[in-house]
Structure formats: structure tokens, C-alpha cells
PDB file of C-alpha atoms and ligand atoms in Angstrom:
ATOM      1  CA  MET A   1     105.084  73.538 123.795  1.00  0.00           C
ATOM      2  CA  PRO A   2     101.736  71.881 124.684  1.00  0.00           C
ATOM      3  CA  ASN A   3      98.969  74.081 126.101  1.00  0.00           C
ATOM      4  CA  CYS A   4     100.540  77.317 124.884  1.00  0.00           C
ATOM      5  CA  LEU A   5      98.071  79.679 123.194  1.00  0.00           C
ATOM      6  CA  PHE A   6     100.738  81.536 121.219  1.00  0.00           C
ATOM      7  CA  CYS A   7     102.462  78.303 120.053  1.00  0.00           C
ATOM      8  CA  ASP A   8      99.015  77.252 118.803  1.00  0.00           C
ATOM      9  CA  ILE A   9      98.634  80.586 116.979  1.00  0.00           C
ATOM     10  CA  ALA A  10     102.144  80.236 115.475  1.00  0.00           C
ATOM     11  CA  GLN A  11     101.263  76.719 114.276  1.00  0.00           C
ATOM     12  CA  LYS A  12      97.838  77.898 112.965  1.00  0.00           C
ATOM     13  CA  LYS A  13      96.001  75.523 115.304  1.00  0.00           C
ATOM     14  CA  GLU A  14      94.316  78.608 116.763  1.00  0.00           C
ATOM     15  CA  GLN A  15      92.746  81.333 114.618  1.00  0.00           C
ATOM     16  CA  SER A  16      94.426  84.744 114.372  1.00  0.00           C
ATOM     17  CA  SER A  17      94.515  87.781 112.088  1.00  0.00           C
ATOM     18  CA  ILE A  18      98.041  87.672 110.684  1.00  0.00           C
ATOM     19  CA  VAL A  19      99.930  90.845 109.829  1.00  0.00           C
ATOM     20  CA  TYR A  20     103.350  89.371 109.037  1.00  0.00           C
ATOM     21  CA  GLU A  21     105.118  86.025 109.030  1.00  0.00           C
ATOM     22  CA  ASP A  22     108.599  84.679 108.290  1.00  0.00           C
ATOM     23  CA  GLU A  23     110.527  81.571 109.335  1.00  0.00           C
ATOM     24  CA  LEU A  24     111.345  83.004 112.770  1.00  0.00           C
ATOM     25  CA  CYS A  25     108.363  85.030 113.888  1.00  0.00           C
ATOM     26  CA  ILE A  26     104.708  85.828 113.346  1.00  0.00           C
ATOM     27  CA  ALA A  27     102.737  89.005 114.063  1.00  0.00           C
ATOM     28  CA  PHE A  28      98.969  89.160 114.555  1.00  0.00           C
ATOM     29  CA  MET A  29      96.234  91.433 115.880  1.00  0.00           C
ATOM     30  CA  ASP A  30      95.647  91.446 119.649  1.00  0.00           C
ATOM     31  CA  ILE A  31      92.078  90.280 120.234  1.00  0.00           C
ATOM     32  CA  PHE A  32      91.652  92.521 123.332  1.00  0.00           C
ATOM     33  CA  PRO A  33      93.407  95.626 121.984  1.00  0.00           C
ATOM     34  CA  LEU A  34      94.653  98.392 124.271  1.00  0.00           C
ATOM     35  CA  GLY A  35      94.634 100.711 121.262  1.00  0.00           C
ATOM     36  CA  THR A  36      93.018 100.409 117.820  1.00  0.00           C
ATOM     37  CA  GLY A  37      95.350  98.351 115.614  1.00  0.00           C
ATOM     38  CA  HIS A  38      97.242  96.686 118.530  1.00  0.00           C
ATOM     39  CA  VAL A  39      99.647  94.026 117.152  1.00  0.00           C
ATOM     40  CA  LEU A  40     101.671  91.288 118.891  1.00  0.00           C
ATOM     41  CA  VAL A  41     104.972  89.969 117.488  1.00  0.00           C
ATOM     42  CA  ILE A  42     106.039  86.545 118.754  1.00  0.00           C
ATOM     43  CA  PRO A  43     108.898  84.149 118.020  1.00  0.00           C
ATOM     44  CA  LYS A  44     107.664  80.885 116.514  1.00  0.00           C
ATOM     45  CA  LYS A  45     109.948  79.091 118.931  1.00  0.00           C
ATOM     46  CA  HIS A  46     108.517  78.820 122.454  1.00  0.00           C
ATOM     47  CA  GLY A  47     110.148  80.788 125.251  1.00  0.00           C
ATOM     48  CA  VAL A  48     108.742  82.615 128.267  1.00  0.00           C
ATOM     49  CA  LEU A  49     111.414  85.263 128.869  1.00  0.00           C
ATOM     50  CA  LEU A  50     113.236  87.325 126.245  1.00  0.00           C
ATOM     51  CA  ASN A  51     116.681  86.123 127.320  1.00  0.00           C
ATOM     52  CA  GLU A  52     115.716  82.527 126.453  1.00  0.00           C
ATOM     53  CA  LEU A  53     116.059  83.517 122.782  1.00  0.00           C
ATOM     54  CA  GLU A  54     119.334  83.805 120.871  1.00  0.00           C
ATOM     55  CA  GLN A  55     120.412  87.434 120.518  1.00  0.00           C
ATOM     56  CA  ASN A  56     119.795  87.533 116.767  1.00  0.00           C
ATOM     57  CA  LEU A  57     116.214  86.359 117.315  1.00  0.00           C
ATOM     58  CA  GLN A  58     115.653  88.961 120.050  1.00  0.00           C
ATOM     59  CA  ALA A  59     116.915  91.635 117.646  1.00  0.00           C
ATOM     60  CA  HIS A  60     114.753  90.232 114.829  1.00  0.00           C
ATOM     61  CA  ILE A  61     111.561  90.546 116.899  1.00  0.00           C
ATOM     62  CA  PHE A  62     112.281  94.241 117.577  1.00  0.00           C
ATOM     63  CA  SER A  63     113.365  94.935 114.009  1.00  0.00           C
ATOM     64  CA  ILE A  64     110.148  93.425 112.600  1.00  0.00           C
ATOM     65  CA  GLY A  65     108.193  95.291 115.297  1.00  0.00           C
ATOM     66  CA  ASN A  66     109.718  98.536 114.100  1.00  0.00           C
ATOM     67  CA  LYS A  67     108.716  97.835 110.478  1.00  0.00           C
ATOM     68  CA  ILE A  68     105.174  96.960 111.535  1.00  0.00           C
ATOM     69  CA  VAL A  69     104.894 100.209 113.518  1.00  0.00           C
ATOM     70  CA  SER A  70     105.756 102.147 110.332  1.00  0.00           C
ATOM     71  CA  ALA A  71     103.032 100.220 108.497  1.00  0.00           C
ATOM     72  CA  GLN A  72     100.542 100.782 111.352  1.00  0.00           C
ATOM     73  CA  ARG A  73     101.185 104.533 111.081  1.00  0.00           C
ATOM     74  CA  LYS A  74     100.736 104.544 107.323  1.00  0.00           C
ATOM     75  CA  ALA A  75      97.464 102.689 107.920  1.00  0.00           C
ATOM     76  CA  GLY A  76      96.380 105.416 110.357  1.00  0.00           C
ATOM     77  CA  PHE A  77      97.062 103.599 113.654  1.00  0.00           C
ATOM     78  CA  GLY A  78      99.332 105.334 116.183  1.00  0.00           C
ATOM     79  CA  VAL A  79     100.120 108.260 113.927  1.00  0.00           C
ATOM     80  CA  LYS A  80     100.969 110.372 117.003  1.00  0.00           C
ATOM     81  CA  GLY A  81     102.749 107.621 118.976  1.00  0.00           C
ATOM     82  CA  THR A  82     103.101 103.947 119.850  1.00  0.00           C
ATOM     83  CA  ASN A  83     103.988 101.916 122.923  1.00  0.00           C
ATOM     84  CA  PHE A  84     106.530  99.144 122.279  1.00  0.00           C
ATOM     85  CA  LEU A  85     105.832  96.949 125.329  1.00  0.00           C
ATOM     86  CA  LEU A  86     107.299  93.637 126.427  1.00  0.00           C
ATOM     87  CA  ASN A  87     106.043  92.233 129.736  1.00  0.00           C
ATOM     88  CA  ASP A  88     108.952  89.947 130.661  1.00  0.00           C
ATOM     89  CA  GLY A  89     107.683  87.615 133.420  1.00  0.00           C
ATOM     90  CA  LYS A  90     104.626  87.206 135.632  1.00  0.00           C
ATOM     91  CA  ALA A  91     105.504  90.011 138.051  1.00  0.00           C
ATOM     92  CA  ALA A  92     105.764  92.320 135.022  1.00  0.00           C
ATOM     93  CA  ASN A  93     102.110  91.549 134.093  1.00  0.00           C
ATOM     94  CA  GLN A  94     102.906  88.832 131.559  1.00  0.00           C
ATOM     95  CA  THR A  95      99.682  86.838 131.354  1.00  0.00           C
ATOM     96  CA  VAL A  96     100.525  84.694 128.294  1.00  0.00           C
ATOM     97  CA  PRO A  97     103.777  82.807 129.015  1.00  0.00           C
ATOM     98  CA  HIS A  98     105.193  82.976 125.466  1.00  0.00           C
ATOM     99  CA  ILE A  99     107.428  85.957 124.574  1.00  0.00           C
ATOM    100  CA  HIS A 100     105.500  88.708 122.778  1.00  0.00           C
ATOM    101  CA  LEU A 101     106.207  92.281 121.808  1.00  0.00           C
ATOM    102  CA  HIS A 102     103.159  94.571 121.975  1.00  0.00           C
ATOM    103  CA  LEU A 103     102.861  97.365 119.396  1.00  0.00           C
ATOM    104  CA  ILE A 104     100.131  99.565 120.855  1.00  0.00           C
ATOM    105  CA  PRO A 105      99.012 102.538 118.753  1.00  0.00           C
ATOM    106  CA  ARG A 106      98.167 105.531 120.945  1.00  0.00           C
ATOM    107  CA  GLU A 107      96.111 108.649 120.467  1.00  0.00           C
ATOM    108  CA  LYS A 108      96.508 111.934 122.271  1.00  0.00           C
ATOM    109  CA  GLY A 109      94.450 111.902 125.483  1.00  0.00           C
ATOM    110  CA  ASP A 110      93.500 108.214 125.291  1.00  0.00           C
ATOM    111  CA  PHE A 111      95.045 107.251 128.643  1.00  0.00           C
ATOM    112  CA  LEU A 112      91.913 107.759 130.791  1.00  0.00           C
ATOM    113  CA  LYS A 113      89.891 105.621 128.378  1.00  0.00           C
ATOM    114  CA  ALA A 114      92.552 102.899 128.517  1.00  0.00           C
ATOM    115  CA  ILE A 115      92.732 102.627 132.354  1.00  0.00           C
ATOM    116  CA  PRO A 116      89.816 100.145 132.790  1.00  0.00           C
ATOM    117  CA  LYS A 117      91.192  98.027 129.922  1.00  0.00           C
ATOM    118  CA  ILE A 118      94.705  98.017 131.423  1.00  0.00           C
ATOM    119  CA  ALA A 119      93.235  96.965 134.793  1.00  0.00           C
ATOM    120  CA  LEU A 120      91.474  94.018 133.100  1.00  0.00           C
ATOM    121  CA  HIS A 121      94.606  93.094 131.140  1.00  0.00           C
ATOM    122  CA  VAL A 122      96.819  92.728 134.217  1.00  0.00           C
ATOM    123  CA  THR A 123      94.293  90.307 135.719  1.00  0.00           C
ATOM    124  CA  GLY A 124      94.253  88.244 132.503  1.00  0.00           C
ATOM    125  CA  VAL A 125      90.447  88.658 132.234  1.00  0.00           C
ATOM    126  CA  PHE A 126      90.809  91.074 129.271  1.00  0.00           C
ATOM    127  CA  GLY A 127      87.148  92.008 128.614  1.00  0.00           C
ATOM    128  CA  ARG A 128      85.360  92.055 125.259  1.00  0.00           C
ATOM    129  CA  ARG A 129      86.945  90.470 122.208  1.00  0.00           C
ATOM    130  CA  THR A 130      87.157  92.496 119.017  1.00  0.00           C
ATOM    131  CA  SER A 131      85.286  90.750 116.195  1.00  0.00           C
ATOM    132  CA  ARG A 132      87.318  88.614 113.793  1.00  0.00           C
ATOM    133  CA  GLU A 133      85.941  90.666 110.914  1.00  0.00           C
ATOM    134  CA  THR A 134      87.352  93.901 112.373  1.00  0.00           C
ATOM    135  CA  LEU A 135      90.697  92.293 113.217  1.00  0.00           C
ATOM    136  CA  ASN A 136      90.994  90.808 109.716  1.00  0.00           C
ATOM    137  CA  ALA A 137      90.241  94.188 108.129  1.00  0.00           C
ATOM    138  CA  GLN A 138      92.875  95.935 110.301  1.00  0.00           C
ATOM    139  CA  ALA A 139      95.443  93.197 109.591  1.00  0.00           C
ATOM    140  CA  LYS A 140      94.823  93.546 105.838  1.00  0.00           C
ATOM    141  CA  LEU A 141      95.328  97.307 106.003  1.00  0.00           C
ATOM    142  CA  ILE A 142      98.607  96.956 107.930  1.00  0.00           C
ATOM    143  CA  ARG A 143      99.827  94.160 105.609  1.00  0.00           C
ATOM    144  CA  GLU A 144      99.201  96.350 102.560  1.00  0.00           C
ATOM    145  CA  HIS A 145     101.278  99.157 104.071  1.00  0.00           C
ATOM    146  CA  LEU A 146     104.120  96.774 104.944  1.00  0.00           C
ATOM    147  CA  LEU A 147     104.662  96.356 101.229  1.00  0.00           C
ATOM    148  CA  THR A 148     104.946 100.092 100.501  1.00  0.00           C
TER     149      THR A 148
HETATM  150  P1  LIG B 201     100.530  90.080 128.306  1.00  0.00           P
HETATM  151  O1  LIG B 201      99.577  90.552 129.352  1.00  0.00           O
HETATM  152  O2  LIG B 201     100.952  88.635 128.544  1.00  0.00           O
HETATM  153  O3  LIG B 201     101.726  90.977 128.104  1.00  0.00           O
HETATM  154  O4  LIG B 201      99.775  90.128 126.940  1.00  0.00           O
HETATM  155  C1  LIG B 201      99.001  89.082 126.464  1.00  0.00           C
HETATM  156  C2  LIG B 201      98.206  89.649 125.313  1.00  0.00           C
HETATM  157  O5  LIG B 201      97.592  88.585 124.615  1.00  0.00           O
HETATM  158  C3  LIG B 201      97.086  90.596 125.764  1.00  0.00           C
HETATM  159  O6  LIG B 201      97.287  91.875 125.181  1.00  0.00           O
HETATM  160  C4  LIG B 201      95.823  89.915 125.287  1.00  0.00           C
HETATM  161  O7  LIG B 201      94.882  90.852 124.827  1.00  0.00           O
HETATM  162  C5  LIG B 201      96.324  89.008 124.182  1.00  0.00           C
HETATM  163  N1  LIG B 201      95.518  87.815 123.975  1.00  0.00           N
HETATM  164  C6  LIG B 201      95.024  86.988 124.931  1.00  0.00           C
HETATM  165  N2  LIG B 201      94.342  85.971 124.354  1.00  0.00           N
HETATM  166  C7  LIG B 201      94.422  86.164 123.011  1.00  0.00           C
HETATM  167  C8  LIG B 201      93.908  85.430 121.886  1.00  0.00           C
HETATM  168  O8  LIG B 201      93.254  84.395 121.995  1.00  0.00           O
HETATM  169  N3  LIG B 201      94.200  85.919 120.654  1.00  0.00           N
HETATM  170  C9  LIG B 201      94.937  87.062 120.500  1.00  0.00           C
HETATM  171  N4  LIG B 201      95.144  87.466 119.243  1.00  0.00           N
HETATM  172  N5  LIG B 201      95.414  87.779 121.525  1.00  0.00           N
HETATM  173  C10 LIG B 201      95.166  87.329 122.775  1.00  0.00           C
HETATM  174 ZN1  LIG B 202     104.519  78.921 123.305  1.00  0.00          ZN
END
């Protein structure tokens, strides 16, 4: 799909910090994280809404998401809890129109801190990018724990 940021990431035309990849999906660090170690899982195939994907691909995205959450926890992200979040459509705060599952590590009492970031996210402005160096280091840590 032309002019789609996440298609460009899937095709490596756009830089990202990759956590996992197979023939159907790719997972990478969110550049404006809502929690430290925030990962996005996307299908390589373009679609805007979840029900545009075949059922086995929908299930695959969640299954890989679940494995990545285990690795995030082993790496120290979201040890106490994680939000699995899928904003399915514009009215549901989807700002990037390519299906993506958020894996947002949470910490006890972090909600107040997250409110300004959430407000920016729903507008699509997002705020300050995390440095590529930091994202690459977090992705490496999560990747290592995916293997264990
Ligand atoms: P949505 O609001 O559509 O559910 O989520 C879109 C997500 O994409 C946001 O969490 C935002 O931080 C993330 N995002 C936006 N632009 C980029 C980018 O260029 N690179 C990466 N890795 N994430 C992005
Ligand atoms: Zn796309």
C-alpha cells in the first residue's frame, strides 16, 4: 500500500528496531512509547481493520504478541502487567491506518504519568521520539529473551 508508514517499516524502507519477524508479521519498538519497552506487532500484509485479515493471521498476531509479552517480562518490561491494545478504526483512536497490536508494559502507579502521553497519542502528535540507540538496545534485550 503506497504512503503507509507501517507497510514501509514491514518492507524495511523505513527504519525500525525489530524485535521479531516471520513471513506473516513483524514486531518493532514503538518510537513514542506509552510504557518503557512498548512493542507493536503488525501483519506484513496491509489492512486497516482486524477483520480484513484471515482468521489464522488474526490469531497469529495475538499468539506472537503473547510470546513477545513473555520476553518483555523476562527482559524486565511490564513485570507487573501489560496492556494488549488494538485500536480498530479512527473513532477508536487508530492514528496509523495499518493493523497493529500494542504491547504496552505497565508499572504500578504509572497511569498519572501516562495521561499527557495518551492525550498526545490520540491526536496523532505523539511528542518526543525515543532515540534509536535506546530502542535498538531494548529490542535486542527482548529478542534475546524470545530465544529462552
Ligand atoms: P495508534 O494510535 O494508531 O493505535 O498507534 C500508532 C502507534 O504508532 C503509536 O503508538 C505511535 O507511537 C506509533 N508510531 C507512530 N509513528 C511511528 C514511527 O515512525 N515508528 C514507530 N516505530 N512507531 C510509530
Ligand atoms: Zn500498510
